Amino acid sequence: MQITRFFLVRHALVEPSARAVVYGSMDVALCDLALRQEAASYRWLAARLPEGARWVVTPLSRTRATAAAIFAAGHAAAPLEVEADLAEQHLGEWQGLSHERFATMLRHPPHPFWPHAAEEKPPGGEAFADVVARVTATLERLVDETPGRDIVIVAHGGSIRAAVAQAMGLTPHQALIFSIRNLSLTRIERHGSDWRVAAVNEEPFTLPVAG
């Protein structure tokens, strides 16, 4: 049986001005300070991610910049393929609003662990179920194109949650329970026609120095 392994990395922390608003699928820059402070995380990813993999990013520059930083930390550089349907959830007319203003626009009670409900569909945007649908279709296509190969995807919290939802058969509401931290690694595998979750939100860990 051929096993296709996906290594899903959430992009690095974005700049402070972007974090002050609900940026969704806006193209915002990474935080320069965090890039320097998180050098150990990039080295860990450079060592942890497989060599010879197919590398995929989204059209948003923060994923390409994160991939470049992983390469700079020691992983062999690879061509980057762009998959638009792995981008973050598009929040339509609500993108760019402050978090406070965004909260007043909601038509459904927010999710306990996310600013909005899975069924919330902003004007001109998409609901989280739409994200799950497009991410699922893309993962299935990538498996069909390169069965049995390792695929690294540098993406977003929303699209990685959508991938977990596909692999586990979760509802969109259930998928939003997962915390997907910046620069964390989530691993899912396709075994024949079945999905397997190997790890979610994997991060480097350093033992404290013995006292």
Coordinates of N, CA and C in Angstrom, one line a residue:
M1 N 0.8 -1.2 0.0 CA 0.0 0.0 0.0 C 0.9 1.3 0.0
Q2 N 0.6 2.2 -0.9 CA 1.3 3.4 -0.9 C 0.8 4.4 0.2
I3 N 1.8 5.0 0.8 CA 1.5 6.0 1.9 C 2.0 7.4 1.4
T4 N 1.0 8.3 1.4 CA 1.4 9.7 1.0 C 1.3 10.5 2.4
R5 N 2.5 11.1 2.7 CA 2.6 11.8 4.0 C 2.6 13.3 3.7
F6 N 1.7 14.0 4.5 CA 1.6 15.5 4.4 C 2.2 16.0 5.7
F7 N 3.1 17.0 5.5 CA 3.7 17.7 6.6 C 3.2 19.2 6.5
L8 N 2.3 19.5 7.4 CA 1.6 20.8 7.4 C 2.2 21.8 8.4
V9 N 2.8 22.9 7.9 CA 3.4 23.9 8.8 C 2.6 25.1 8.7
R10 N 2.2 25.6 9.9 CA 1.6 27.0 9.9 C 2.6 28.0 9.8
H11 N 2.3 29.1 9.0 CA 3.3 30.2 8.8 C 3.7 30.8 10.1
A12 N 4.7 31.6 10.1 CA 5.2 32.3 11.3 C 4.3 33.4 11.7
L13 N 4.6 34.0 12.8 CA 3.8 35.1 13.4 C 3.8 36.3 12.4
V14 N 2.7 37.0 12.2 CA 2.6 38.1 11.4 C 2.9 39.4 12.2
E15 N 3.1 40.5 11.5 CA 3.5 41.8 12.1 C 2.4 42.3 13.0
P16 N 2.8 43.1 14.0 CA 1.8 43.5 15.1 C 0.6 44.3 14.5
S17 N 0.8 45.1 13.5 CA -0.3 45.9 12.9 C -1.4 45.0 12.3
A18 N -0.9 43.8 11.7 CA -1.9 42.9 11.2 C -2.6 42.2 12.3
R19 N -1.9 41.9 13.4 CA -2.6 41.2 14.5 C -3.6 42.0 15.2
A20 N -3.6 43.3 14.9 CA -4.6 44.3 15.5 C -5.9 44.2 14.8
V21 N -6.0 43.5 13.7 CA -7.2 43.4 12.9 C -7.5 42.0 12.6
V22 N -8.7 41.7 12.1 CA -9.0 40.3 11.6 C -8.6 40.3 10.1
Y23 N -7.4 39.6 9.9 CA -6.8 39.7 8.6 C -7.2 38.6 7.6
G24 N -7.7 37.5 8.1 CA -8.2 36.4 7.2 C -7.2 36.1 6.1
S25 N -7.7 36.3 4.8 CA -6.9 36.0 3.7 C -6.2 37.3 3.1
M26 N -6.1 38.3 3.9 CA -5.3 39.5 3.5 C -3.8 39.1 3.4
D27 N -3.1 39.7 2.5 CA -1.7 39.4 2.4 C -0.9 40.3 3.3
V28 N -0.5 39.8 4.5 CA 0.2 40.6 5.5 C 1.6 40.0 5.7
A29 N 2.5 40.8 6.2 CA 3.9 40.5 6.3 C 4.2 39.7 7.6
L30 N 5.3 39.0 7.7 CA 5.7 38.4 8.9 C 6.3 39.4 9.9
C31 N 6.4 39.1 11.1 CA 7.0 39.9 12.2 C 8.5 39.8 12.2
D32 N 9.2 40.8 11.9 CA 10.7 40.7 11.8 C 11.3 40.3 13.2
L33 N 10.8 40.8 14.2 CA 11.3 40.5 15.6 C 11.1 39.0 15.8
A34 N 9.9 38.5 15.5 CA 9.6 37.1 15.8 C 10.5 36.2 14.9
L35 N 10.8 36.6 13.7 CA 11.7 35.8 12.8 C 13.1 35.6 13.5
R36 N 13.6 36.6 14.2 CA 14.8 36.5 14.9 C 14.7 35.7 16.1
Q37 N 13.6 35.9 16.9 CA 13.4 35.2 18.1 C 13.2 33.7 18.0
E38 N 12.6 33.3 16.8 CA 12.2 31.9 16.6 C 13.2 31.1 15.8
A39 N 14.4 31.6 15.8 CA 15.5 30.9 15.0 C 15.5 29.4 15.4
A40 N 15.4 29.0 16.6 CA 15.4 27.6 17.0 C 14.3 26.8 16.4
S41 N 13.1 27.4 16.2 CA 12.0 26.7 15.6 C 12.3 26.4 14.1
Y42 N 12.9 27.4 13.5 CA 13.2 27.2 12.1 C 14.3 26.1 11.9
R43 N 15.3 26.1 12.8 CA 16.3 25.0 12.8 C 15.6 23.6 13.0
W44 N 14.7 23.6 14.0 CA 14.0 22.3 14.2 C 13.2 21.9 13.0
L45 N 12.5 22.8 12.4 CA 11.7 22.4 11.2 C 12.6 22.0 10.0
A46 N 13.8 22.7 9.9 CA 14.7 22.3 8.8 C 15.2 20.9 9.0
A47 N 15.4 20.5 10.3 CA 15.9 19.1 10.5 C 14.7 18.1 10.5
R48 N 13.5 18.6 10.9 CA 12.4 17.7 11.1 C 11.7 17.3 9.7
L49 N 11.7 18.2 8.8 CA 10.9 18.0 7.6 C 11.8 17.1 6.6
P50 N 11.1 16.3 5.8 CA 11.8 15.3 5.0 C 12.5 16.0 3.8
E51 N 13.6 15.4 3.4 CA 14.3 15.8 2.2 C 13.6 15.2 1.0
G52 N 13.7 15.9 -0.1 CA 13.1 15.3 -1.3 C 11.7 15.4 -1.4
A53 N 11.0 16.2 -0.6 CA 9.6 16.3 -0.6 C 9.1 17.3 -1.6
R54 N 7.9 17.2 -2.0 CA 7.2 18.2 -2.8 C 6.8 19.3 -1.8
W55 N 7.1 20.6 -2.2 CA 6.8 21.7 -1.3 C 5.7 22.6 -1.9
V56 N 4.7 22.9 -1.1 CA 3.5 23.6 -1.5 C 3.3 24.8 -0.6
V57 N 3.0 26.0 -1.1 CA 2.6 27.2 -0.4 C 1.3 27.7 -0.9
T58 N 0.9 28.8 -0.3 CA -0.4 29.5 -0.8 C 0.0 30.8 -1.5
P59 N -0.9 31.4 -2.1 CA -0.6 32.7 -2.7 C -0.2 33.8 -1.8
L60 N -0.4 33.6 -0.5 CA -0.1 34.7 0.5 C 1.4 34.6 0.9
S61 N 2.0 35.8 0.9 CA 3.4 35.9 1.0 C 4.0 35.3 2.3
R62 N 3.1 35.3 3.4 CA 3.6 34.8 4.6 C 4.0 33.3 4.6
T63 N 3.4 32.6 3.7 CA 3.8 31.2 3.6 C 5.1 31.0 2.8
R64 N 5.3 31.8 1.8 CA 6.5 31.7 1.1 C 7.7 32.2 1.9
A65 N 7.5 33.3 2.7 CA 8.5 33.8 3.6 C 8.9 32.8 4.7
T66 N 7.9 32.0 5.2 CA 8.2 31.0 6.2 C 9.0 29.9 5.5
A67 N 8.6 29.4 4.3 CA 9.4 28.4 3.7 C 10.8 28.9 3.4
A68 N 11.0 30.1 3.0 CA 12.4 30.6 2.8 C 13.2 30.6 4.1
A69 N 12.6 30.9 5.2 CA 13.3 30.9 6.5 C 13.7 29.5 6.9
I70 N 12.8 28.5 6.6 CA 13.2 27.1 6.8 C 14.4 26.7 6.0
F71 N 14.4 27.1 4.7 CA 15.5 26.8 3.9 C 16.8 27.5 4.4
A72 N 16.7 28.7 4.8 CA 17.8 29.4 5.3 C 18.4 28.8 6.6
A73 N 17.5 28.1 7.3 CA 17.9 27.5 8.6 C 18.6 26.1 8.4
G74 N 18.7 25.7 7.1 CA 19.4 24.4 6.9 C 18.8 23.4 6.0
H75 N 17.5 23.5 5.8 CA 16.8 22.5 4.9 C 17.2 22.8 3.4
A76 N 17.4 21.8 2.7 CA 17.7 22.0 1.3 C 16.5 22.7 0.6
A77 N 16.9 23.7 -0.2 CA 15.8 24.5 -0.9 C 15.1 23.6 -1.9
A78 N 13.8 23.9 -2.1 CA 13.1 23.1 -3.1 C 12.1 24.1 -3.8
P79 N 11.7 23.8 -5.0 CA 10.8 24.6 -5.7 C 9.5 24.7 -4.9
L80 N 8.9 25.9 -5.0 CA 7.6 26.1 -4.2 C 6.4 26.1 -5.2
E81 N 5.5 25.2 -5.0 CA 4.3 25.2 -5.9 C 3.2 26.0 -5.1
V82 N 2.4 26.8 -5.8 CA 1.4 27.6 -5.2 C 0.0 27.0 -5.4
E83 N -0.7 26.8 -4.3 CA -2.1 26.2 -4.4 C -3.0 27.2 -3.7
A84 N -3.8 27.9 -4.6 CA -4.7 28.9 -4.1 C -5.7 28.4 -3.1
D85 N -6.2 27.1 -3.3 CA -7.2 26.6 -2.5 C -6.8 26.1 -1.1
L86 N -5.5 26.3 -0.8 CA -5.0 26.1 0.6 C -4.9 27.4 1.4
A87 N -5.4 28.5 0.8 CA -5.2 29.8 1.5 C -6.2 29.8 2.7
E88 N -6.0 30.9 3.6 CA -6.8 31.1 4.8 C -8.2 31.4 4.4
Q89 N -9.1 31.3 5.3 CA -10.5 31.6 5.1 C -10.7 33.1 4.7
H90 N -11.5 33.3 3.7 CA -11.7 34.6 3.2 C -12.9 35.2 4.0
L91 N -12.7 36.3 4.7 CA -13.7 36.9 5.5 C -14.4 38.0 4.9
G92 N -14.3 38.1 3.6 CA -15.1 39.1 2.8 C -15.0 40.5 3.3
E93 N -16.1 41.2 3.5 CA -16.2 42.6 3.8 C -15.7 42.8 5.2
W94 N -15.6 41.8 6.0 CA -15.1 42.0 7.4 C -13.6 41.9 7.6
Q95 N -12.9 41.6 6.6 CA -11.4 41.6 6.7 C -10.9 43.0 6.9
G96 N -10.0 43.1 7.8 CA -9.4 44.4 8.1 C -10.1 45.1 9.2
L97 N -11.2 44.6 9.7 CA -11.8 45.2 10.9 C -11.1 44.9 12.2
S98 N -11.2 45.8 13.1 CA -10.6 45.5 14.4 C -11.4 44.4 15.0
H99 N -10.7 43.7 16.0 CA -11.4 42.5 16.6 C -12.7 42.9 17.3
E100 N -12.7 44.1 17.9 CA -13.9 44.6 18.6 C -15.0 44.9 17.6
R101 N -14.7 45.5 16.5 CA -15.7 45.8 15.5 C -16.2 44.5 14.8
F102 N -15.3 43.6 14.6 CA -15.6 42.3 14.0 C -16.6 41.6 14.9
A103 N -16.4 41.6 16.2 CA -17.3 40.9 17.1 C -18.8 41.4 17.0
T104 N -18.9 42.7 16.7 CA -20.3 43.3 16.6 C -21.0 42.9 15.3
M105 N -20.3 42.4 14.3 CA -20.8 42.0 13.0 C -21.4 40.6 13.0
L106 N -21.0 39.8 13.9 CA -21.3 38.3 13.9 C -22.8 38.1 14.0
R107 N -23.3 37.1 13.2 CA -24.7 36.8 13.2 C -25.0 35.5 13.9
H108 N -23.9 34.8 14.3 CA -24.0 33.6 15.1 C -23.1 33.7 16.3
P109 N -23.5 33.0 17.4 CA -22.6 33.0 18.6 C -21.2 32.5 18.2
P110 N -20.1 33.2 18.7 CA -18.8 32.7 18.3 C -18.5 31.3 18.8
H111 N -17.6 30.7 18.2 CA -17.1 29.4 18.6 C -16.3 29.6 20.0
P112 N -16.4 28.6 20.9 CA -15.7 28.8 22.2 C -14.2 29.0 22.0
F113 N -13.6 28.5 20.9 CA -12.1 28.7 20.8 C -11.7 29.4 19.5
W114 N -12.6 30.2 18.9 CA -12.3 30.9 17.7 C -13.2 32.1 17.6
P115 N -12.8 33.2 17.0 CA -13.5 34.4 17.0 C -14.9 34.4 16.4
H116 N -15.2 33.3 15.6 CA -16.5 33.2 14.9 C -16.9 31.8 14.8
A117 N -18.2 31.6 14.6 CA -18.7 30.2 14.5 C -18.3 29.6 13.1
A118 N -18.3 28.3 13.0 CA -18.0 27.6 11.8 C -18.9 28.0 10.7
E119 N -20.2 28.2 11.0 CA -21.2 28.5 10.0 C -21.3 30.0 9.6
E120 N -20.5 30.8 10.3 CA -20.5 32.2 10.0 C -20.0 32.5 8.6
K121 N -20.7 33.2 7.7 CA -20.3 33.5 6.4 C -20.4 35.0 6.2
P122 N -19.3 35.7 6.3 CA -19.3 37.1 6.1 C -19.7 37.5 4.7
P123 N -20.3 38.7 4.5 CA -20.7 39.1 3.2 C -19.5 39.1 2.2
G124 N -19.6 38.5 1.1 CA -18.5 38.4 0.2 C -17.4 37.5 0.5
G125 N -17.6 36.7 1.6 CA -16.6 35.8 2.1 C -17.1 34.3 2.1
E126 N -16.5 33.5 2.9 CA -16.8 32.1 2.9 C -17.0 31.6 4.4
A127 N -17.7 30.6 4.6 CA -17.8 29.9 5.9 C -16.7 28.9 6.0
F128 N -16.4 28.5 7.2 CA -15.4 27.5 7.4 C -15.6 26.2 6.6
A129 N -16.9 25.8 6.5 CA -17.2 24.6 5.7 C -16.7 24.8 4.3
D130 N -16.7 26.0 3.7 CA -16.2 26.2 2.4 C -14.7 25.9 2.3
V131 N -14.0 26.3 3.4 CA -12.6 26.1 3.5 C -12.3 24.6 3.5
V132 N -13.1 23.9 4.3 CA -12.9 22.4 4.4 C -13.1 21.8 3.0
A133 N -14.1 22.2 2.3 CA -14.4 21.6 1.0 C -13.2 21.8 0.0
R134 N -12.7 23.1 -0.1 CA -11.7 23.3 -1.0 C -10.3 22.7 -0.6
V135 N -10.0 22.7 0.7 CA -8.8 22.0 1.1 C -8.9 20.5 0.9
T136 N -10.0 19.9 1.2 CA -10.2 18.5 0.9 C -10.0 18.1 -0.5
A137 N -10.5 18.9 -1.4 CA -10.4 18.6 -2.9 C -8.9 18.7 -3.3
T138 N -8.2 19.7 -2.7 CA -6.8 19.9 -3.0 C -5.9 18.8 -2.5
L139 N -6.2 18.3 -1.3 CA -5.4 17.2 -0.7 C -5.6 15.9 -1.6
E140 N -6.9 15.7 -1.9 CA -7.2 14.5 -2.7 C -6.4 14.6 -4.1
R141 N -6.4 15.7 -4.7 CA -5.7 15.9 -6.0 C -4.2 15.7 -5.8
L142 N -3.6 16.2 -4.7 CA -2.2 16.1 -4.5 C -1.8 14.6 -4.3
V143 N -2.7 13.9 -3.6 CA -2.5 12.4 -3.5 C -2.5 11.7 -4.8
D144 N -3.5 12.1 -5.6 CA -3.6 11.5 -7.0 C -2.4 11.8 -7.8
E145 N -1.9 13.0 -7.7 CA -0.7 13.4 -8.6 C 0.6 12.7 -8.1
T146 N 0.8 12.6 -6.8 CA 2.1 12.1 -6.3 C 1.8 11.1 -5.2
P147 N 1.2 9.9 -5.5 CA 0.9 8.9 -4.5 C 2.3 8.4 -3.9
G148 N 2.3 8.2 -2.6 CA 3.4 7.6 -2.0 C 4.6 8.5 -1.8
R149 N 4.3 9.8 -1.9 CA 5.4 10.8 -1.8 C 5.2 11.7 -0.5
D150 N 6.2 12.3 0.0 CA 6.1 13.3 1.1 C 5.8 14.6 0.5
I151 N 4.8 15.3 1.1 CA 4.4 16.6 0.6 C 4.4 17.6 1.8
V152 N 5.2 18.6 1.7 CA 5.3 19.7 2.8 C 4.4 20.8 2.3
I153 N 3.5 21.2 3.2 CA 2.6 22.3 2.9 C 2.8 23.4 3.9
V154 N 3.2 24.6 3.5 CA 3.2 25.7 4.4 C 1.9 26.5 4.2
A155 N 1.1 26.5 5.2 CA -0.2 27.1 5.1 C -0.7 27.9 6.3
H156 N -1.9 27.8 6.6 CA -2.5 28.7 7.6 C -3.3 27.9 8.7
G157 N -3.6 28.5 9.8 CA -4.4 27.8 10.8 C -5.7 27.3 10.3
G158 N -6.4 28.1 9.5 CA -7.7 27.6 9.0 C -7.6 26.4 8.0
S159 N -6.6 26.5 7.1 CA -6.5 25.4 6.1 C -5.9 24.1 6.8
I160 N -5.1 24.3 7.8 CA -4.6 23.1 8.5 C -5.7 22.5 9.3
R161 N -6.5 23.3 10.0 CA -7.7 22.7 10.7 C -8.6 22.0 9.7
A162 N -8.8 22.5 8.5 CA -9.6 21.9 7.5 C -9.0 20.6 7.1
A163 N -7.7 20.5 7.0 CA -7.1 19.2 6.6 C -7.3 18.2 7.7
V164 N -7.2 18.6 9.0 CA -7.5 17.7 10.1 C -8.9 17.2 10.1
A165 N -9.8 18.2 9.7 CA -11.3 17.8 9.6 C -11.5 16.7 8.6
Q166 N -10.8 16.8 7.5 CA -10.9 15.8 6.4 C -10.4 14.5 6.9
A167 N -9.2 14.5 7.5 CA -8.6 13.3 7.9 C -9.4 12.5 9.0
M168 N -10.0 13.3 9.9 CA -10.7 12.7 11.0 C -12.2 12.6 10.8
G169 N -12.7 13.1 9.7 CA -14.1 13.1 9.5 C -14.9 14.0 10.5
L170 N -14.3 15.1 10.8 CA -14.9 16.0 11.8 C -15.9 17.0 11.1
T171 N -16.8 17.5 11.9 CA -17.6 18.7 11.4 C -16.7 19.9 11.4
P172 N -17.1 21.0 10.7 CA -16.3 22.2 10.8 C -16.3 22.8 12.2
H173 N -17.4 22.7 12.9 CA -17.4 23.1 14.3 C -16.4 22.4 15.2
Q174 N -16.3 21.1 15.0 CA -15.4 20.3 15.8 C -13.9 20.6 15.4
A175 N -13.7 20.9 14.1 CA -12.3 21.2 13.7 C -11.7 22.4 14.4
L176 N -12.6 23.4 14.7 CA -12.2 24.6 15.3 C -11.7 24.5 16.7
I177 N -11.9 23.3 17.3 CA -11.4 23.0 18.6 C -9.9 23.0 18.6
F178 N -9.3 22.6 17.5 CA -7.8 22.4 17.5 C -7.1 23.8 17.5
S179 N -6.1 23.8 18.3 CA -5.1 25.0 18.3 C -4.0 24.6 17.4
I180 N -3.8 25.5 16.4 CA -2.7 25.3 15.4 C -1.8 26.5 15.6
R181 N -0.7 26.3 16.3 CA 0.2 27.4 16.6 C 1.1 27.8 15.4
N182 N 1.6 29.0 15.4 CA 2.5 29.4 14.4 C 3.8 28.5 14.5
L183 N 4.3 28.1 13.3 CA 5.5 27.3 13.2 C 5.3 25.9 13.8
S184 N 4.1 25.5 14.1 CA 3.8 24.1 14.5 C 3.7 23.2 13.3
L185 N 3.9 21.9 13.5 CA 3.8 20.9 12.5 C 2.7 19.9 12.7
T186 N 1.8 19.7 11.7 CA 0.8 18.8 11.8 C 1.0 17.7 10.7
R187 N 0.9 16.5 11.0 CA 1.2 15.4 10.1 C 0.0 14.5 9.8
I188 N -0.4 14.4 8.6 CA -1.5 13.4 8.3 C -1.0 12.6 7.1
E189 N -1.6 11.4 7.0 CA -1.1 10.4 6.0 C -2.3 9.8 5.3
R190 N -2.1 9.5 4.0 CA -3.1 8.8 3.2 C -2.6 7.4 3.0
H191 N -3.3 6.4 3.6 CA -2.9 5.0 3.4 C -4.0 4.4 2.4
G192 N -3.6 4.2 1.2 CA -4.6 3.8 0.2 C -5.8 4.7 0.2
S193 N -7.0 4.3 0.6 CA -8.2 5.2 0.6 C -8.5 5.7 2.0
D194 N -7.6 5.5 2.9 CA -7.9 5.9 4.3 C -6.9 6.9 4.8
W195 N -7.4 7.8 5.6 CA -6.6 8.9 6.2 C -6.2 8.5 7.6
R196 N -5.0 8.9 8.0 CA -4.5 8.7 9.4 C -3.9 10.0 9.9
V197 N -4.1 10.3 11.1 CA -3.5 11.5 11.7 C -2.3 11.1 12.6
A198 N -1.1 11.5 12.2 CA 0.1 11.2 12.9 C 0.4 12.1 14.1
A199 N 0.1 13.4 13.9 CA 0.5 14.4 14.9 C -0.3 15.7 14.6
V200 N -0.7 16.4 15.6 CA -1.3 17.7 15.5 C -0.5 18.7 16.3
N201 N -0.1 19.8 15.8 CA 0.5 20.9 16.5 C 1.8 20.5 17.2
E202 N 2.6 19.7 16.5 CA 3.9 19.3 17.0 C 4.8 20.5 17.0
E203 N 5.6 20.7 18.1 CA 6.4 21.8 18.3 C 7.8 21.4 18.9
P204 N 8.8 22.1 18.7 CA 10.1 21.8 19.4 C 10.0 21.9 20.9
F205 N 10.7 21.1 21.6 CA 10.7 21.1 23.0 C 12.1 21.0 23.5
T206 N 12.5 21.9 24.4 CA 13.8 21.8 25.0 C 13.7 21.6 26.5
L207 N 14.3 20.5 27.0 CA 14.2 20.3 28.5 C 14.9 21.4 29.2
P208 N 14.4 21.8 30.4 CA 15.1 22.8 31.2 C 16.4 22.3 31.7
V209 N 17.3 23.2 31.9 CA 18.6 22.9 32.4 C 18.5 22.4 33.8
A210 N 19.1 21.3 34.2 CA 19.0 20.7 35.5 C 19.5 21.7 36.5
G211 N 18.8 21.9 37.6 CA 19.3 22.9 38.6 C 20.3 22.4 39.5

